[in-house]
Amino acid sequence: QSALTQPRSVSGSPGQSVTISCTGTTSDVGGYNYVSWYQQHPGKAPKLMIFDVSKRPSGVPDRFSGSKSGNTASLSISGLRAEDEADFYCSSYAGSYTLVFGGGTKLTVL
Amino acid sequence: EVQLLESGGGLVQPGGSLRLSCAASGFTYSSYAMSWVRQAPGKGLEWVSGITGSGVSTYYADSVRGRFTISRDNSKNTLYLQMNSLRAGDTAIYYCARTYTTIIWDGFDPWGQGTLVTVSS
């Protein structure tokens, strides 16, 4: 159950777009379509932004989108806003009834 | 409104035990799988354990298997995590979370506010 690999940080200016990657293996990201993304503001509980690779829960703006290619999943955020600044985590089903998270990415809105 | 409220955290010595609870409201509790996810201070998220809506099937991360036990009481809309043989590395905020859909691996939402467990002598 090794953690998925995410960049430690990404940044962008208001209105711009950013993409956060999440790299795993054929045993997790590449093997299943159970990839989720979470946003966590400081001192708060995580919030689900994307599930099943590319589905948005109700209430999540369509500025947030997810995709997957091979063993790498991606979260894209368009039209960056100051309130998007937060930590983002990916997760994936990893087989054998276990789940693994990524190490997290800090998004800075410049 | 869907709500999850954890309790039971605190300071415990290495080797000790603690039981966390998570009271759920605002949804048909028995229809949803539930999980515990922890976050060590300043660190990332780690999935700890999950349980199906009926409580028949339980799942664990390798790091806690054999020491932690997840359970639920659907008559009380409450989720539990019994933690034994605690180690310093178990120090974290423990969140309970509901599966967003009825499929256990379909992402977690909502989450509780978390309860802090500190393992130290």
Coordinates of C-alpha atoms in Angstrom, one line a residue:
Chain A
Q1 CA 0.0 0.0 0.0
S2 CA 2.4 2.7 -1.2
A3 CA 1.1 6.2 -1.3
L4 CA 0.3 7.7 -4.7
T5 CA 2.7 10.3 -6.0
Q6 CA 1.6 13.9 -6.3
P7 CA 3.6 17.1 -6.8
R8 CA 4.2 18.8 -3.5
S9 CA 3.0 22.2 -4.8
V10 CA 1.4 23.9 -7.8
S11 CA 0.5 27.5 -8.3
G12 CA -1.4 29.7 -10.7
S13 CA -2.9 33.2 -11.0
P14 CA -6.6 34.0 -10.7
G15 CA -8.4 33.1 -13.9
Q16 CA -5.7 30.6 -15.0
S17 CA -5.9 26.9 -15.1
V18 CA -3.8 24.3 -13.2
T19 CA -3.5 20.5 -13.3
I20 CA -2.5 18.3 -10.4
S21 CA -1.2 14.8 -11.3
C22 CA -1.5 11.6 -9.2
T23 CA 0.7 8.7 -10.3
G24 CA 0.2 5.2 -9.2
T25 CA 0.6 1.7 -10.7
T26 CA -1.4 -0.9 -12.5
S27 CA -2.4 -2.2 -9.1
D28 CA -4.3 1.0 -8.1
V29 CA -4.8 4.0 -10.4
G30 CA -4.2 2.1 -13.6
G31 CA -6.3 -0.9 -12.6
Y32 CA -9.5 0.6 -11.4
N33 CA -11.8 3.6 -12.1
Y34 CA -12.2 4.4 -8.4
V35 CA -10.0 7.5 -8.3
S36 CA -11.3 10.4 -6.1
W37 CA -10.0 13.9 -5.4
Y38 CA -10.4 15.9 -2.2
Q39 CA -9.9 19.6 -1.3
Q40 CA -8.8 20.4 2.3
H41 CA -8.6 23.9 3.6
P42 CA -6.4 24.5 6.7
G43 CA -8.0 23.2 9.9
K44 CA -11.0 21.7 8.0
A45 CA -12.1 18.3 7.0
P46 CA -11.6 17.2 3.4
K47 CA -14.3 17.7 0.8
L48 CA -14.9 15.4 -2.1
M49 CA -14.4 17.1 -5.5
I50 CA -14.2 14.2 -7.9
F51 CA -15.1 10.5 -7.7
D52 CA -14.9 7.6 -10.2
V53 CA -12.1 9.4 -12.0
S54 CA -14.3 12.2 -13.6
K55 CA -17.6 12.5 -11.8
R56 CA -18.5 15.6 -9.9
P57 CA -20.6 15.4 -6.7
S58 CA -23.5 17.8 -6.6
G59 CA -22.5 21.3 -5.7
V60 CA -19.0 21.1 -7.0
P61 CA -18.4 23.7 -9.7
D62 CA -17.7 22.5 -13.3
R63 CA -14.4 24.4 -13.1
F64 CA -13.1 21.1 -11.5
S65 CA -12.6 18.1 -13.7
G66 CA -10.9 14.8 -13.5
S67 CA -9.3 12.4 -16.0
K68 CA -7.0 9.4 -16.1
S69 CA -4.5 8.1 -18.6
G70 CA -2.7 4.8 -17.8
N71 CA -1.4 4.9 -14.2
T72 CA -1.8 8.7 -13.8
A73 CA -4.9 10.5 -12.8
S74 CA -5.3 14.3 -13.1
L75 CA -7.4 17.0 -11.5
S76 CA -7.8 20.2 -13.6
I77 CA -9.0 23.5 -12.2
S78 CA -10.0 26.2 -14.6
G79 CA -10.8 29.9 -13.8
L80 CA -8.7 29.8 -10.6
R81 CA -10.2 31.7 -7.6
A82 CA -8.6 32.8 -4.4
E83 CA -10.8 30.4 -2.5
D84 CA -9.4 27.4 -4.4
E85 CA -6.2 27.7 -2.5
A86 CA -6.0 24.5 -0.4
D87 CA -4.4 21.1 -0.2
F88 CA -5.6 18.5 -2.7
Y89 CA -5.4 14.8 -2.3
C90 CA -6.1 12.0 -4.7
S91 CA -7.1 8.5 -3.7
S92 CA -7.6 5.2 -5.4
Y93 CA -8.9 1.7 -4.7
A94 CA -5.7 -0.5 -4.5
G95 CA -7.2 -3.9 -4.7
S96 CA -7.5 -6.5 -1.9
Y97 CA -10.2 -4.2 -0.3
T98 CA -7.8 -1.4 0.5
L99 CA -7.6 2.3 -0.4
V100 CA -4.5 4.5 -0.9
F101 CA -4.2 8.3 -0.8
G102 CA -1.6 10.5 -2.5
G103 CA 0.8 12.6 -0.5
G104 CA -1.1 15.8 -1.2
T105 CA -0.5 18.9 -3.3
K106 CA -0.6 22.4 -2.0
L107 CA -2.3 24.8 -4.5
T108 CA -1.3 28.4 -4.2
V109 CA -3.3 31.1 -6.0
L110 CA -0.8 33.9 -6.7
Chain B
E1 CA -28.7 17.8 6.9
V2 CA -26.2 15.0 6.8
Q3 CA -23.9 15.1 9.8
L4 CA -21.1 13.0 11.3
L5 CA -19.8 13.7 14.8
E6 CA -16.8 11.9 16.2
S7 CA -15.9 11.5 19.8
G8 CA -13.6 9.5 22.0
G9 CA -10.2 10.9 21.1
G10 CA -7.6 11.8 23.7
L11 CA -4.2 11.1 25.2
V12 CA -3.2 7.5 25.7
Q13 CA 0.0 5.7 26.5
P14 CA 1.8 3.5 24.1
G15 CA 0.4 0.0 24.2
G16 CA -3.0 1.4 25.4
S17 CA -6.5 1.3 23.9
L18 CA -9.1 3.7 22.9
R19 CA -12.5 3.5 21.3
L20 CA -13.7 6.2 18.8
S21 CA -17.3 6.7 18.0
C22 CA -19.0 8.5 15.1
A23 CA -22.7 9.5 15.4
A24 CA -24.5 9.9 12.1
S25 CA -27.7 11.8 11.3
G26 CA -29.6 13.1 8.3
F27 CA -29.5 10.0 6.1
T28 CA -30.4 6.3 6.0
Y29 CA -27.4 5.1 7.9
S30 CA -27.6 1.4 7.1
S31 CA -27.6 2.1 3.4
Y32 CA -24.1 3.5 3.3
A33 CA -20.6 2.1 3.9
M34 CA -18.4 4.0 6.3
S35 CA -14.7 4.5 6.7
W36 CA -12.1 5.9 9.1
V37 CA -9.4 8.1 7.7
R38 CA -6.6 9.6 9.7
Q39 CA -4.2 12.5 9.3
A40 CA -1.0 12.8 11.4
P41 CA -0.1 16.4 12.4
G42 CA 1.1 18.3 9.3
K43 CA 0.9 15.1 7.2
G44 CA -1.4 13.7 4.5
L45 CA -4.5 11.5 4.6
E46 CA -4.3 7.8 5.3
W47 CA -7.2 5.4 4.9
V48 CA -7.5 3.2 8.1
S49 CA -10.6 1.0 7.8
G50 CA -14.0 0.6 6.1
I51 CA -17.2 -1.3 6.7
T52 CA -20.2 -2.1 4.5
G53 CA -23.7 -0.8 5.3
S54 CA -24.8 -4.1 6.8
G55 CA -21.6 -4.4 8.9
V56 CA -21.0 -7.9 7.5
S57 CA -17.7 -6.9 5.7
T58 CA -14.8 -5.0 7.2
Y59 CA -11.6 -3.8 5.6
Y60 CA -8.3 -2.6 7.0
A61 CA -5.0 -0.9 6.0
D62 CA -2.0 -3.1 6.6
S63 CA -0.7 -0.6 9.2
V64 CA -3.6 -1.3 11.6
R65 CA -4.8 -4.8 10.7
G66 CA -4.9 -7.0 13.8
R67 CA -4.8 -4.0 16.2
F68 CA -7.9 -2.0 15.2
T69 CA -11.5 -3.2 14.8
I70 CA -14.2 -1.3 13.0
S71 CA -17.8 -1.9 13.8
R72 CA -21.2 -0.2 13.5
D73 CA -24.5 -0.3 15.3
N74 CA -27.2 0.5 12.8
S75 CA -29.9 0.8 15.5
K76 CA -27.9 3.7 17.0
N77 CA -26.6 5.2 13.7
T78 CA -23.1 4.9 15.2
L79 CA -19.7 3.9 13.8
Y80 CA -16.9 2.7 16.1
L81 CA -13.2 2.2 15.9
Q82 CA -11.6 0.1 18.7
M83 CA -7.9 0.8 18.7
N84 CA -5.6 -1.5 20.7
S85 CA -1.8 -1.8 21.1
L86 CA -1.5 1.9 20.2
R87 CA 1.8 3.3 19.0
A88 CA 3.3 6.8 18.6
G89 CA 2.8 6.5 14.9
D90 CA -1.0 6.2 15.4
T91 CA -1.1 9.8 16.6
A92 CA -3.4 11.7 14.3
I93 CA -6.8 13.3 13.7
Y94 CA -9.2 10.5 13.0
Y95 CA -12.1 11.3 10.7
C96 CA -15.1 9.2 10.0
A97 CA -16.5 9.5 6.5
R98 CA -19.5 8.2 4.6
T99 CA -19.2 6.8 1.1
Y100 CA -20.7 9.3 -1.3
T101 CA -22.7 6.6 -3.1
T102 CA -23.6 3.1 -2.0
I103 CA -20.3 1.7 -3.4
I104 CA -17.7 1.7 -0.7
W105 CA -14.8 2.9 -3.0
D106 CA -16.8 5.7 -4.6
G107 CA -15.2 8.5 -2.6
F108 CA -16.0 9.8 0.8
D109 CA -18.5 12.6 1.6
P110 CA -19.4 14.0 4.0
W111 CA -16.6 13.8 6.7
G112 CA -16.9 14.5 10.4
Q113 CA -14.9 17.2 12.1
G114 CA -12.3 14.7 13.4
T115 CA -11.1 13.7 16.8
L116 CA -7.5 13.9 17.9
V117 CA -5.7 10.8 19.2
T118 CA -2.3 11.4 20.8
V119 CA -0.2 8.4 21.8
S120 CA 2.5 9.4 24.2
S121 CA 4.0 8.6 27.5

